Amino acid sequence: MEIPFRKVAFADKPLSDHYLAMNTHKSCELSFANIYLWSRFYPTEFAVVEDTVVFRNFVEDNGMSVSFPAGEEPQIRKALDTLFVFFEEKGCPVRLHLVQEQDFALLEQWYPGRFAVVYDRDAADYVYETEKLTTLAGKKLHGKRNHINNFKKQYPDWSYERITEANQEDCFDMAMKWRKGHVCEYSEDAQDEEKRDEMCVTLNALRLREELGLIGGLIRVDGQVVAFSIGEPLNPDTFVVHIEKALADVEGAYPMINQQFVEHEAQEFRYVNREEDTGSEGLRKAKLSYKPIFFVNKGMVHEKKEED
């Protein structure tokens, strides 16, 4: 059998959004904007399978992996049955990626004992209460409030703006300063390559902000942009922050854009998803310091072997 997988194109946004909206426990990766912006670096194909949407990646051993189908529950079961036949006919082991705990519970219900899941701590999304990120109330977030207050004292002329076509170019200019400050333009180091990819995604997110349904906010000091952030509604109760950039030499700029972006753009949502830490020790420490209320755990599913 064949499943008509094809490259993700901008014109696929309405179709993708239709199916992704049916799964309210989505990870940060499962938004069309995120998939489309990263597809240049992580080639992704998609197909509609049994009235669900499925995204496919290729893996190192010439195999493949597909995302857990997004759609209504009865159709998900049908899609999985079809996909398992597809894997078998292709001679590939079954691999499902971005499988969340609720998804694996369905797999256990429908195919008891057949599959194992390995969760990746580095890929777990950090989710916070919007109110806590806004007020930074309580003893545990006292240090964050101090950073905000010190910023306001040091830069009394600071201001917040939503990103629009009128101020978008100022964000491009700040992004170039950020890139230069991180010395990732010419290095062949793998971490610097990741930063270059991230910067390319950031610039495209700014450029395609309106078309992708993204929302942005910026902080100015002395009229200059020193930080900006970009995100979008992920589901009815969660807003996701995809991108956050600030100039390192402006003390307090990161906590300031973090708090101000949530205060201005995420108040109608109960939670804010601030994505994963990718295994970075510094990023993990920073994200934990804001006291997440829970994690969105994501794993890779494979069929059990004797040793499992």
Coordinates of C-alpha atoms in Angstrom, one line a residue:
M1 CA 0.0 0.0 0.0
E2 CA 1.0 3.6 -0.5
I3 CA 0.3 6.6 1.7
P4 CA 0.6 9.9 -0.2
F5 CA 3.1 11.7 2.1
R6 CA 4.4 15.0 0.7
K7 CA 6.5 18.0 1.8
V8 CA 4.9 20.5 4.1
A9 CA 3.9 23.6 2.1
F10 CA 2.5 26.9 3.3
A11 CA -0.8 26.2 1.5
D12 CA -1.3 23.2 3.8
K13 CA -1.9 25.4 6.9
P14 CA -5.8 25.3 6.9
L15 CA -5.8 21.5 6.4
S16 CA -3.2 20.9 9.1
D17 CA -4.9 23.3 11.5
H18 CA -8.2 21.5 11.1
Y19 CA -6.8 18.2 12.4
L20 CA -4.3 19.6 15.0
A21 CA -7.1 21.6 16.6
M22 CA -8.8 18.2 17.5
N23 CA -6.0 17.3 19.9
T24 CA -6.0 19.7 22.8
H25 CA -3.0 18.1 24.6
K26 CA -0.6 19.0 21.8
S27 CA 3.1 19.4 22.3
C28 CA 4.7 22.7 21.3
E29 CA 6.0 21.0 18.1
L30 CA 2.5 20.2 16.9
S31 CA 1.5 23.6 15.5
F32 CA 1.7 24.3 11.8
A33 CA 3.8 27.4 12.3
N34 CA 6.5 25.4 14.2
I35 CA 6.4 22.5 11.7
Y36 CA 6.6 24.8 8.7
L37 CA 9.4 27.0 10.1
W38 CA 11.6 24.1 11.0
S39 CA 10.9 21.9 8.0
R40 CA 14.0 23.3 6.2
F41 CA 16.2 21.8 8.8
Y42 CA 14.2 18.8 9.8
P43 CA 12.6 17.6 6.5
T44 CA 9.0 16.7 7.4
E45 CA 6.3 15.2 5.2
F46 CA 2.7 14.8 6.0
A47 CA -0.4 12.9 4.8
V48 CA -4.0 12.6 5.7
V49 CA -4.6 9.0 6.9
E50 CA -8.1 7.8 7.7
D51 CA -9.3 11.4 8.3
T52 CA -6.3 12.2 10.6
V53 CA -3.1 14.1 9.9
V54 CA 0.2 12.3 10.3
F55 CA 3.7 13.8 10.0
R56 CA 6.7 11.7 8.9
N57 CA 10.4 12.0 9.5
F58 CA 13.2 9.8 8.3
V59 CA 15.8 8.4 10.7
E60 CA 19.4 7.4 10.4
D61 CA 19.0 3.7 9.7
N62 CA 17.0 4.4 6.5
G63 CA 13.9 3.9 8.5
M64 CA 11.1 6.3 9.3
S65 CA 9.0 7.6 12.1
V66 CA 5.5 9.1 12.2
S67 CA 3.8 11.3 14.6
F68 CA 0.9 10.1 16.6
P69 CA -2.2 10.8 14.4
A70 CA -4.1 14.0 15.1
G71 CA -7.9 13.7 14.7
E72 CA -11.0 12.3 16.4
E73 CA -10.4 9.2 18.5
P74 CA -12.2 6.6 16.3
Q75 CA -10.3 7.8 13.3
I76 CA -7.0 7.7 15.2
R77 CA -7.5 3.9 15.8
K78 CA -8.2 3.4 12.1
A79 CA -5.1 5.5 11.1
L80 CA -2.9 3.5 13.4
D81 CA -4.0 0.2 11.9
T82 CA -3.3 1.5 8.5
L83 CA 0.1 2.9 9.5
F84 CA 1.1 -0.4 11.0
V85 CA 0.4 -2.2 7.7
F86 CA 2.3 0.5 5.9
F87 CA 5.4 0.0 8.2
E88 CA 5.2 -3.7 7.6
E89 CA 5.0 -3.5 3.9
K90 CA 7.9 -1.1 3.8
G91 CA 10.0 -3.4 5.9
C92 CA 10.5 -0.8 8.6
P93 CA 10.0 -1.2 12.4
V94 CA 7.1 0.7 13.8
R95 CA 8.2 4.0 15.2
L96 CA 5.9 6.8 16.5
H97 CA 7.4 10.1 17.7
L98 CA 6.0 13.0 19.8
V99 CA 3.8 10.5 21.7
Q100 CA 2.4 12.0 24.8
E101 CA 1.2 10.2 27.9
Q102 CA -2.4 10.3 26.9
D103 CA -1.5 8.9 23.5
F104 CA 0.4 6.0 24.9
A105 CA -2.6 5.2 27.2
L106 CA -4.7 4.8 24.0
L107 CA -2.1 2.5 22.5
E108 CA -2.1 0.4 25.6
Q109 CA -5.9 0.3 25.6
W110 CA -6.1 -0.7 21.9
Y111 CA -3.0 -2.9 21.6
P112 CA -2.3 -4.1 25.1
G113 CA 1.3 -5.0 25.8
R114 CA 2.4 -4.6 22.2
F115 CA 4.4 -1.3 22.5
A116 CA 7.0 0.4 24.7
V117 CA 7.6 4.1 25.0
V118 CA 10.8 5.9 25.9
Y119 CA 10.3 9.5 27.1
D120 CA 13.0 12.1 26.4
R121 CA 13.4 14.5 29.4
D122 CA 15.3 16.9 27.1
A123 CA 12.2 17.2 24.9
A124 CA 9.7 17.8 27.7
D125 CA 7.8 21.1 27.5
Y126 CA 7.6 23.4 30.5
V127 CA 4.1 24.6 31.2
Y128 CA 3.3 27.4 33.7
E129 CA 0.2 29.1 35.1
T130 CA -0.3 32.3 33.2
E131 CA -1.2 34.2 36.4
K132 CA 2.1 33.2 38.1
L133 CA 4.2 34.3 35.1
T134 CA 2.3 37.6 35.1
T135 CA 2.4 38.5 38.8
L136 CA 5.5 36.5 39.8
A137 CA 3.8 36.4 43.2
G138 CA 5.2 34.3 46.1
K139 CA 8.5 33.7 47.8
K140 CA 9.8 31.3 45.2
L141 CA 9.6 33.9 42.4
H142 CA 10.9 36.8 44.6
G143 CA 14.2 36.9 42.6
K144 CA 12.3 37.3 39.3
R145 CA 10.3 40.2 40.7
N146 CA 13.6 41.8 41.8
H147 CA 15.0 41.4 38.2
I148 CA 11.9 43.2 36.8
N149 CA 12.0 46.0 39.4
N150 CA 15.7 46.6 38.8
F151 CA 15.2 46.7 35.1
K152 CA 12.4 49.3 35.5
K153 CA 14.7 51.4 37.8
Q154 CA 17.7 51.2 35.5
Y155 CA 15.7 51.9 32.3
P156 CA 12.8 54.2 33.3
D157 CA 12.0 54.9 29.6
W158 CA 11.4 51.3 28.7
S159 CA 8.3 50.4 26.8
Y160 CA 6.4 47.4 25.4
E161 CA 4.9 47.1 22.0
R162 CA 3.1 44.4 20.0
I163 CA 5.2 43.5 16.9
T164 CA 3.6 45.0 13.7
E165 CA 4.7 45.7 10.2
A166 CA 5.7 49.2 11.4
N167 CA 8.3 47.9 14.0
Q168 CA 9.2 44.6 12.5
E169 CA 12.4 45.9 10.9
D170 CA 13.6 47.0 14.4
C171 CA 13.3 43.4 15.5
F172 CA 15.4 42.2 12.5
D173 CA 18.1 44.6 13.5
M174 CA 18.1 43.4 17.1
A175 CA 18.2 39.8 15.9
M176 CA 21.4 40.6 13.9
K177 CA 22.9 42.1 17.1
W178 CA 22.0 39.0 19.0
R179 CA 23.6 36.7 16.4
K180 CA 26.8 38.8 16.4
G181 CA 26.9 38.6 20.2
H182 CA 26.7 34.8 20.1
V183 CA 29.5 34.5 17.5
C184 CA 27.7 31.9 15.5
E185 CA 28.0 33.2 12.0
Y186 CA 31.2 31.5 10.8
S187 CA 31.9 28.7 13.3
E188 CA 31.6 25.1 12.4
D189 CA 30.8 24.1 16.0
A190 CA 27.6 22.0 16.2
Q191 CA 26.1 24.2 18.9
D192 CA 26.7 27.3 16.7
E193 CA 25.1 25.6 13.8
E194 CA 22.0 25.0 15.9
K195 CA 22.0 28.7 16.8
R196 CA 22.3 29.6 13.1
D197 CA 19.3 27.4 12.3
E198 CA 17.4 28.9 15.2
M199 CA 18.2 32.4 14.0
C200 CA 17.0 31.5 10.5
V201 CA 13.7 30.2 12.0
T202 CA 13.5 33.4 14.1
L203 CA 13.9 35.7 11.1
N204 CA 11.3 33.7 9.1
A205 CA 8.9 33.8 12.0
L206 CA 9.2 37.6 12.0
R207 CA 8.8 37.8 8.2
L208 CA 5.8 35.4 8.1
R209 CA 4.3 36.4 11.4
E210 CA 0.8 37.4 10.1
E211 CA 0.5 34.6 7.6
L212 CA 1.3 32.0 10.2
G213 CA -1.0 33.5 12.8
L214 CA 1.9 34.3 15.2
I215 CA 1.9 37.1 17.8
G216 CA 4.9 39.1 18.8
G217 CA 5.9 41.6 21.4
L218 CA 9.0 43.7 22.0
I219 CA 10.8 45.8 24.7
R220 CA 12.5 49.1 23.9
V221 CA 15.1 50.9 25.9
D222 CA 16.1 54.4 24.8
G223 CA 14.1 53.8 21.7
Q224 CA 16.0 50.7 20.7
V225 CA 14.6 47.1 20.7
V226 CA 16.4 45.1 23.3
A227 CA 14.2 42.0 23.4
F228 CA 11.3 40.4 21.6
S229 CA 9.2 37.3 21.8
I230 CA 6.9 35.4 19.4
G231 CA 4.2 32.8 20.2
E232 CA 0.7 31.7 19.4
P233 CA -2.4 30.0 20.9
L234 CA -1.7 26.3 21.1
N235 CA -5.1 25.1 22.2
P236 CA -8.1 26.8 24.0
D237 CA -6.4 27.0 27.4
T238 CA -2.7 27.2 26.4
F239 CA -0.5 29.8 24.7
V240 CA 2.9 28.7 23.5
V241 CA 6.1 30.9 23.4
H242 CA 8.1 29.7 20.4
I243 CA 10.9 32.4 20.4
E244 CA 12.4 34.7 22.9
K245 CA 15.5 36.8 22.2
A246 CA 17.2 39.5 24.3
L247 CA 20.5 41.4 24.3
A248 CA 22.8 39.9 26.9
D249 CA 24.3 43.3 27.8
V250 CA 20.9 44.7 28.8
E251 CA 20.5 43.3 32.4
G252 CA 17.1 42.0 33.1
A253 CA 15.9 42.1 29.5
Y254 CA 15.0 38.4 29.4
P255 CA 12.9 38.3 32.5
M256 CA 11.3 41.6 31.4
I257 CA 10.2 40.3 27.9
N258 CA 9.1 37.0 29.5
Q259 CA 6.7 38.8 32.0
Q260 CA 5.5 41.5 29.6
F261 CA 4.8 39.2 26.7
V262 CA 2.6 37.0 28.9
E263 CA 0.9 40.0 30.5
H264 CA 0.0 41.6 27.2
E265 CA -0.6 38.6 24.9
A266 CA -1.6 35.5 27.0
Q267 CA -4.1 36.6 29.5
E268 CA -7.1 34.8 28.0
F269 CA -5.2 31.5 28.5
R270 CA -4.8 29.5 31.7
Y271 CA -1.4 28.1 30.8
V272 CA 1.8 29.2 29.0
N273 CA 3.9 26.5 27.3
R274 CA 7.6 27.7 27.1
E275 CA 8.8 24.7 25.2
E276 CA 11.7 22.3 26.1
D277 CA 15.2 22.9 27.3
T278 CA 16.9 20.6 24.6
G279 CA 19.2 19.3 27.3
S280 CA 21.0 22.6 27.9
E281 CA 22.0 22.8 31.5
G282 CA 21.7 26.6 31.6
L283 CA 18.3 26.6 29.9
R284 CA 17.0 23.9 32.2
K285 CA 18.0 25.9 35.3
A286 CA 16.4 29.0 33.9
K287 CA 13.1 27.3 33.0
L288 CA 12.9 25.4 36.3
S289 CA 13.4 28.7 38.2
Y290 CA 10.0 29.9 37.0
K291 CA 8.4 26.9 38.7
P292 CA 6.5 25.0 36.0
I293 CA 3.1 23.5 37.1
F294 CA 3.6 20.5 34.8
F295 CA 5.6 19.0 31.9
V296 CA 4.4 17.8 28.6
N297 CA 6.3 14.5 28.2
K298 CA 6.9 13.3 24.7
G299 CA 8.4 9.9 23.8
M300 CA 9.3 7.5 21.0
V301 CA 7.2 4.4 20.7
H302 CA 8.4 1.1 19.3
E303 CA 7.1 -2.5 19.3
K304 CA 8.3 -4.5 22.3
K305 CA 11.1 -6.9 22.0
E306 CA 12.0 -9.8 24.3
E307 CA 14.4 -7.7 26.3
D308 CA 11.6 -5.1 26.9

